[in-house]
Amino acid sequence: MPSTLRRTLLRAAPAAALLLALAACSNDAPDATSPSESSSTATAGRQETTALRAPSGSDRNTAMDIRVTLDGQPVDATLNDSPAAHDLATLLPLTVDLKDFHGTERIGDPPRKLTTDDAPEPSAPRVGDIAYYAPWGNLALFYQDGPSASSDLLVLGHIDADAGQLARAERITIEIAS
């Protein structure tokens, strides 16, 4: 083998090894992660997600990260990909005063009713879910798991805060995350 070709191959070898290593760690490669795994973990440079889980009320395909403030304290939150959640996003930024309802949720009134067209299958709300109760036109922030699924209650997304903080919330401000 000519020495020029050998030098070229030796220079290219580290890059080829790096490409092979990256390809082996890509999310396109099958792995042993259970589809029902419920948390994201970073392992050896690879990010595993919950994308394979069956969607439920608060974790439907997430359309938008939002910035939520509860009584002046920021919390992480997302809106799902439902038409009602998209309609809520058109009202942002939005601040709503909250009051307790049945020891389960904090409720407040947005400036107008949201669409209920093409509503997803009903699901029972869980702690941290933000939902829209269509008959009254109000937002509901659940600090206890809600009642059984109802076609009148549309889960719009999820707020990552503990139940105590949610239960005490007097005011929520929702903005589009920048």
PDB file of C-alpha atoms in Angstrom:
ATOM      1  CA  MET A   1       0.000   0.000   0.000  1.00  0.00           C
ATOM      2  CA  PRO A   2       1.442   3.405  -0.923  1.00  0.00           C
ATOM      3  CA  SER A   3       2.463   5.522   2.062  1.00  0.00           C
ATOM      4  CA  THR A   4       0.202   8.436   1.004  1.00  0.00           C
ATOM      5  CA  LEU A   5      -2.876   6.217   1.053  1.00  0.00           C
ATOM      6  CA  ARG A   6      -1.836   4.705   4.412  1.00  0.00           C
ATOM      7  CA  ARG A   7      -1.427   8.210   5.965  1.00  0.00           C
ATOM      8  CA  THR A   8      -4.873   9.244   4.644  1.00  0.00           C
ATOM      9  CA  LEU A   9      -6.488   6.137   6.109  1.00  0.00           C
ATOM     10  CA  LEU A  10      -4.743   6.614   9.451  1.00  0.00           C
ATOM     11  CA  ARG A  11      -5.961  10.220   9.631  1.00  0.00           C
ATOM     12  CA  ALA A  12      -9.508   9.190   8.739  1.00  0.00           C
ATOM     13  CA  ALA A  13      -9.671   6.318  11.259  1.00  0.00           C
ATOM     14  CA  PRO A  14     -10.422   8.440  14.362  1.00  0.00           C
ATOM     15  CA  ALA A  15     -13.229  10.284  12.555  1.00  0.00           C
ATOM     16  CA  ALA A  16     -14.694   7.003  11.287  1.00  0.00           C
ATOM     17  CA  ALA A  17     -14.566   5.544  14.808  1.00  0.00           C
ATOM     18  CA  LEU A  18     -16.347   8.626  16.167  1.00  0.00           C
ATOM     19  CA  LEU A  19     -19.085   8.348  13.518  1.00  0.00           C
ATOM     20  CA  LEU A  20     -19.599   4.677  14.320  1.00  0.00           C
ATOM     21  CA  ALA A  21     -19.816   5.436  18.049  1.00  0.00           C
ATOM     22  CA  LEU A  22     -22.345   8.202  17.460  1.00  0.00           C
ATOM     23  CA  ALA A  23     -24.440   5.983  15.202  1.00  0.00           C
ATOM     24  CA  ALA A  24     -24.470   3.259  17.845  1.00  0.00           C
ATOM     25  CA  CYS A  25     -25.759   5.735  20.442  1.00  0.00           C
ATOM     26  CA  SER A  26     -28.449   7.306  18.266  1.00  0.00           C
ATOM     27  CA  ASN A  27     -32.113   6.994  19.193  1.00  0.00           C
ATOM     28  CA  ASP A  28     -32.692   5.186  15.875  1.00  0.00           C
ATOM     29  CA  ALA A  29     -30.988   2.092  17.239  1.00  0.00           C
ATOM     30  CA  PRO A  30     -33.221  -0.326  19.132  1.00  0.00           C
ATOM     31  CA  ASP A  31     -32.570  -0.468  22.846  1.00  0.00           C
ATOM     32  CA  ALA A  32     -33.772  -2.388  25.847  1.00  0.00           C
ATOM     33  CA  THR A  33     -35.689   0.516  27.396  1.00  0.00           C
ATOM     34  CA  SER A  34     -39.182  -0.505  28.374  1.00  0.00           C
ATOM     35  CA  PRO A  35     -41.915   1.413  26.496  1.00  0.00           C
ATOM     36  CA  SER A  36     -43.634   2.066  29.823  1.00  0.00           C
ATOM     37  CA  GLU A  37     -40.621   3.710  31.471  1.00  0.00           C
ATOM     38  CA  SER A  38     -41.942   6.876  33.063  1.00  0.00           C
ATOM     39  CA  SER A  39     -38.901   9.094  33.477  1.00  0.00           C
ATOM     40  CA  SER A  40     -36.256  10.581  31.240  1.00  0.00           C
ATOM     41  CA  THR A  41     -32.710   9.555  31.992  1.00  0.00           C
ATOM     42  CA  ALA A  42     -29.392  10.482  30.458  1.00  0.00           C
ATOM     43  CA  THR A  43     -27.116   7.472  30.100  1.00  0.00           C
ATOM     44  CA  ALA A  44     -23.658   7.582  28.469  1.00  0.00           C
ATOM     45  CA  GLY A  45     -24.584  10.571  26.345  1.00  0.00           C
ATOM     46  CA  ARG A  46     -27.913   9.134  25.218  1.00  0.00           C
ATOM     47  CA  GLN A  47     -31.228  10.701  26.199  1.00  0.00           C
ATOM     48  CA  GLU A  48     -34.087   8.246  26.675  1.00  0.00           C
ATOM     49  CA  THR A  49     -37.584   9.678  26.638  1.00  0.00           C
ATOM     50  CA  THR A  50     -41.133   8.586  27.293  1.00  0.00           C
ATOM     51  CA  ALA A  51     -42.231   9.020  23.677  1.00  0.00           C
ATOM     52  CA  LEU A  52     -43.247   5.356  23.459  1.00  0.00           C
ATOM     53  CA  ARG A  53     -45.718   5.488  26.339  1.00  0.00           C
ATOM     54  CA  ALA A  54     -49.397   5.498  25.513  1.00  0.00           C
ATOM     55  CA  PRO A  55     -50.677   9.068  25.864  1.00  0.00           C
ATOM     56  CA  SER A  56     -53.032   9.941  28.654  1.00  0.00           C
ATOM     57  CA  GLY A  57     -54.790  13.132  29.700  1.00  0.00           C
ATOM     58  CA  SER A  58     -51.846  15.287  30.612  1.00  0.00           C
ATOM     59  CA  ASP A  59     -49.098  13.811  28.454  1.00  0.00           C
ATOM     60  CA  ARG A  60     -50.600  13.856  24.978  1.00  0.00           C
ATOM     61  CA  ASN A  61     -48.209  15.015  22.282  1.00  0.00           C
ATOM     62  CA  THR A  62     -46.873  18.181  23.803  1.00  0.00           C
ATOM     63  CA  ALA A  63     -47.317  21.118  21.492  1.00  0.00           C
ATOM     64  CA  MET A  64     -45.927  23.951  23.561  1.00  0.00           C
ATOM     65  CA  ASP A  65     -43.785  24.690  26.574  1.00  0.00           C
ATOM     66  CA  ILE A  66     -45.321  27.467  28.628  1.00  0.00           C
ATOM     67  CA  ARG A  67     -44.059  29.576  31.477  1.00  0.00           C
ATOM     68  CA  VAL A  68     -46.366  29.405  34.486  1.00  0.00           C
ATOM     69  CA  THR A  69     -46.164  31.459  37.631  1.00  0.00           C
ATOM     70  CA  LEU A  70     -48.195  30.469  40.697  1.00  0.00           C
ATOM     71  CA  ASP A  71     -48.420  33.335  43.175  1.00  0.00           C
ATOM     72  CA  GLY A  72     -45.198  34.798  41.805  1.00  0.00           C
ATOM     73  CA  GLN A  73     -43.237  31.514  41.834  1.00  0.00           C
ATOM     74  CA  PRO A  74     -42.268  30.004  38.461  1.00  0.00           C
ATOM     75  CA  VAL A  75     -43.059  26.349  37.732  1.00  0.00           C
ATOM     76  CA  ASP A  76     -42.461  24.194  34.646  1.00  0.00           C
ATOM     77  CA  ALA A  77     -45.494  23.465  32.497  1.00  0.00           C
ATOM     78  CA  THR A  78     -46.618  22.360  29.042  1.00  0.00           C
ATOM     79  CA  LEU A  79     -49.754  22.534  26.947  1.00  0.00           C
ATOM     80  CA  ASN A  80     -50.782  19.496  24.933  1.00  0.00           C
ATOM     81  CA  ASP A  81     -51.610  19.423  21.232  1.00  0.00           C
ATOM     82  CA  SER A  82     -55.396  19.680  21.563  1.00  0.00           C
ATOM     83  CA  PRO A  83     -57.460  22.375  19.790  1.00  0.00           C
ATOM     84  CA  ALA A  84     -58.582  23.743  23.174  1.00  0.00           C
ATOM     85  CA  ALA A  85     -54.946  24.098  24.328  1.00  0.00           C
ATOM     86  CA  HIS A  86     -54.085  25.888  21.086  1.00  0.00           C
ATOM     87  CA  ASP A  87     -57.043  28.207  21.681  1.00  0.00           C
ATOM     88  CA  LEU A  88     -55.816  28.932  25.213  1.00  0.00           C
ATOM     89  CA  ALA A  89     -52.400  29.789  23.758  1.00  0.00           C
ATOM     90  CA  THR A  90     -54.026  32.557  21.680  1.00  0.00           C
ATOM     91  CA  LEU A  91     -54.997  34.258  24.969  1.00  0.00           C
ATOM     92  CA  LEU A  92     -51.453  34.306  26.349  1.00  0.00           C
ATOM     93  CA  PRO A  93     -50.116  36.041  28.340  1.00  0.00           C
ATOM     94  CA  LEU A  94     -52.972  35.428  30.743  1.00  0.00           C
ATOM     95  CA  THR A  95     -53.397  35.974  34.489  1.00  0.00           C
ATOM     96  CA  VAL A  96     -56.345  34.375  36.285  1.00  0.00           C
ATOM     97  CA  ASP A  97     -57.393  34.585  39.937  1.00  0.00           C
ATOM     98  CA  LEU A  98     -58.121  31.153  41.423  1.00  0.00           C
ATOM     99  CA  LYS A  99     -60.528  29.855  44.053  1.00  0.00           C
ATOM    100  CA  ASP A 100     -61.025  26.422  45.551  1.00  0.00           C
ATOM    101  CA  PHE A 101     -63.588  24.026  44.164  1.00  0.00           C
ATOM    102  CA  HIS A 102     -64.619  20.854  46.043  1.00  0.00           C
ATOM    103  CA  GLY A 103     -61.233  20.354  47.726  1.00  0.00           C
ATOM    104  CA  THR A 104     -59.871  18.982  44.458  1.00  0.00           C
ATOM    105  CA  GLU A 105     -59.045  21.859  42.152  1.00  0.00           C
ATOM    106  CA  ARG A 106     -58.466  25.591  41.893  1.00  0.00           C
ATOM    107  CA  ILE A 107     -60.666  27.265  39.273  1.00  0.00           C
ATOM    108  CA  GLY A 108     -60.663  30.593  37.474  1.00  0.00           C
ATOM    109  CA  ASP A 109     -62.226  32.288  34.485  1.00  0.00           C
ATOM    110  CA  PRO A 110     -60.369  33.066  31.265  1.00  0.00           C
ATOM    111  CA  PRO A 111     -61.625  36.121  29.324  1.00  0.00           C
ATOM    112  CA  ARG A 112     -63.675  33.960  26.931  1.00  0.00           C
ATOM    113  CA  LYS A 113     -64.760  30.382  26.323  1.00  0.00           C
ATOM    114  CA  LEU A 114     -62.350  28.053  24.560  1.00  0.00           C
ATOM    115  CA  THR A 115     -63.132  25.844  21.585  1.00  0.00           C
ATOM    116  CA  THR A 116     -64.231  22.282  22.244  1.00  0.00           C
ATOM    117  CA  ASP A 117     -64.015  21.219  18.589  1.00  0.00           C
ATOM    118  CA  ASP A 118     -62.179  17.952  17.926  1.00  0.00           C
ATOM    119  CA  ALA A 119     -61.801  17.315  21.644  1.00  0.00           C
ATOM    120  CA  PRO A 120     -59.666  14.259  22.475  1.00  0.00           C
ATOM    121  CA  GLU A 121     -61.075  11.251  24.271  1.00  0.00           C
ATOM    122  CA  PRO A 122     -61.982  12.172  27.857  1.00  0.00           C
ATOM    123  CA  SER A 123     -59.551  11.244  30.604  1.00  0.00           C
ATOM    124  CA  ALA A 124     -59.688  11.648  34.358  1.00  0.00           C
ATOM    125  CA  PRO A 125     -57.516  14.590  35.465  1.00  0.00           C
ATOM    126  CA  ARG A 126     -54.508  13.980  37.678  1.00  0.00           C
ATOM    127  CA  VAL A 127     -52.600  16.135  40.147  1.00  0.00           C
ATOM    128  CA  GLY A 128     -50.954  18.966  38.199  1.00  0.00           C
ATOM    129  CA  ASP A 129     -53.281  18.846  35.210  1.00  0.00           C
ATOM    130  CA  ILE A 130     -54.641  22.098  33.891  1.00  0.00           C
ATOM    131  CA  ALA A 131     -58.022  21.549  32.301  1.00  0.00           C
ATOM    132  CA  TYR A 132     -60.981  23.392  30.792  1.00  0.00           C
ATOM    133  CA  TYR A 133     -64.518  22.736  32.038  1.00  0.00           C
ATOM    134  CA  ALA A 134     -66.632  23.530  28.972  1.00  0.00           C
ATOM    135  CA  PRO A 135     -70.096  24.026  30.542  1.00  0.00           C
ATOM    136  CA  TRP A 136     -68.844  26.825  32.827  1.00  0.00           C
ATOM    137  CA  GLY A 137     -66.012  28.021  30.591  1.00  0.00           C
ATOM    138  CA  ASN A 138     -63.423  27.933  33.374  1.00  0.00           C
ATOM    139  CA  LEU A 139     -59.894  26.703  33.834  1.00  0.00           C
ATOM    140  CA  ALA A 140     -59.246  24.071  36.488  1.00  0.00           C
ATOM    141  CA  LEU A 141     -55.909  23.372  38.145  1.00  0.00           C
ATOM    142  CA  PHE A 142     -56.031  19.972  39.869  1.00  0.00           C
ATOM    143  CA  TYR A 143     -54.228  19.460  43.178  1.00  0.00           C
ATOM    144  CA  GLN A 144     -55.999  16.136  43.820  1.00  0.00           C
ATOM    145  CA  ASP A 145     -56.741  13.481  41.220  1.00  0.00           C
ATOM    146  CA  GLY A 146     -60.045  14.396  39.646  1.00  0.00           C
ATOM    147  CA  PRO A 147     -63.231  12.463  39.170  1.00  0.00           C
ATOM    148  CA  SER A 148     -63.784   9.975  36.387  1.00  0.00           C
ATOM    149  CA  ALA A 149     -63.350  11.039  32.776  1.00  0.00           C
ATOM    150  CA  SER A 150     -65.954  13.440  31.409  1.00  0.00           C
ATOM    151  CA  SER A 151     -66.439  14.793  27.896  1.00  0.00           C
ATOM    152  CA  ASP A 152     -67.100  18.204  29.526  1.00  0.00           C
ATOM    153  CA  LEU A 153     -63.573  18.361  31.026  1.00  0.00           C
ATOM    154  CA  LEU A 154     -60.708  18.795  28.566  1.00  0.00           C
ATOM    155  CA  VAL A 155     -57.171  18.315  29.870  1.00  0.00           C
ATOM    156  CA  LEU A 156     -55.035  21.083  28.323  1.00  0.00           C
ATOM    157  CA  GLY A 157     -51.640  20.291  29.793  1.00  0.00           C
ATOM    158  CA  HIS A 158     -49.656  19.767  32.953  1.00  0.00           C
ATOM    159  CA  ILE A 159     -47.982  21.908  35.602  1.00  0.00           C
ATOM    160  CA  ASP A 160     -44.998  20.419  37.441  1.00  0.00           C
ATOM    161  CA  ALA A 161     -45.662  21.569  40.996  1.00  0.00           C
ATOM    162  CA  ASP A 162     -46.415  19.705  44.197  1.00  0.00           C
ATOM    163  CA  ALA A 163     -49.994  19.301  45.351  1.00  0.00           C
ATOM    164  CA  GLY A 164     -49.533  21.682  48.303  1.00  0.00           C
ATOM    165  CA  GLN A 165     -48.378  24.556  46.096  1.00  0.00           C
ATOM    166  CA  LEU A 166     -51.225  23.886  43.671  1.00  0.00           C
ATOM    167  CA  ALA A 167     -53.789  23.749  46.494  1.00  0.00           C
ATOM    168  CA  ARG A 168     -52.713  27.158  47.862  1.00  0.00           C
ATOM    169  CA  ALA A 169     -52.462  28.954  44.506  1.00  0.00           C
ATOM    170  CA  GLU A 170     -54.425  32.199  44.429  1.00  0.00           C
ATOM    171  CA  ARG A 171     -53.258  33.437  41.015  1.00  0.00           C
ATOM    172  CA  ILE A 172     -51.835  31.809  37.908  1.00  0.00           C
ATOM    173  CA  THR A 173     -50.011  33.601  35.121  1.00  0.00           C
ATOM    174  CA  ILE A 174     -49.453  31.690  31.889  1.00  0.00           C
ATOM    175  CA  GLU A 175     -47.094  32.887  29.165  1.00  0.00           C
ATOM    176  CA  ILE A 176     -45.523  31.364  26.073  1.00  0.00           C
ATOM    177  CA  ALA A 177     -42.025  30.160  26.946  1.00  0.00           C
ATOM    178  CA  SER A 178     -39.333  32.055  25.116  1.00  0.00           C
TER     179      SER A 178
END
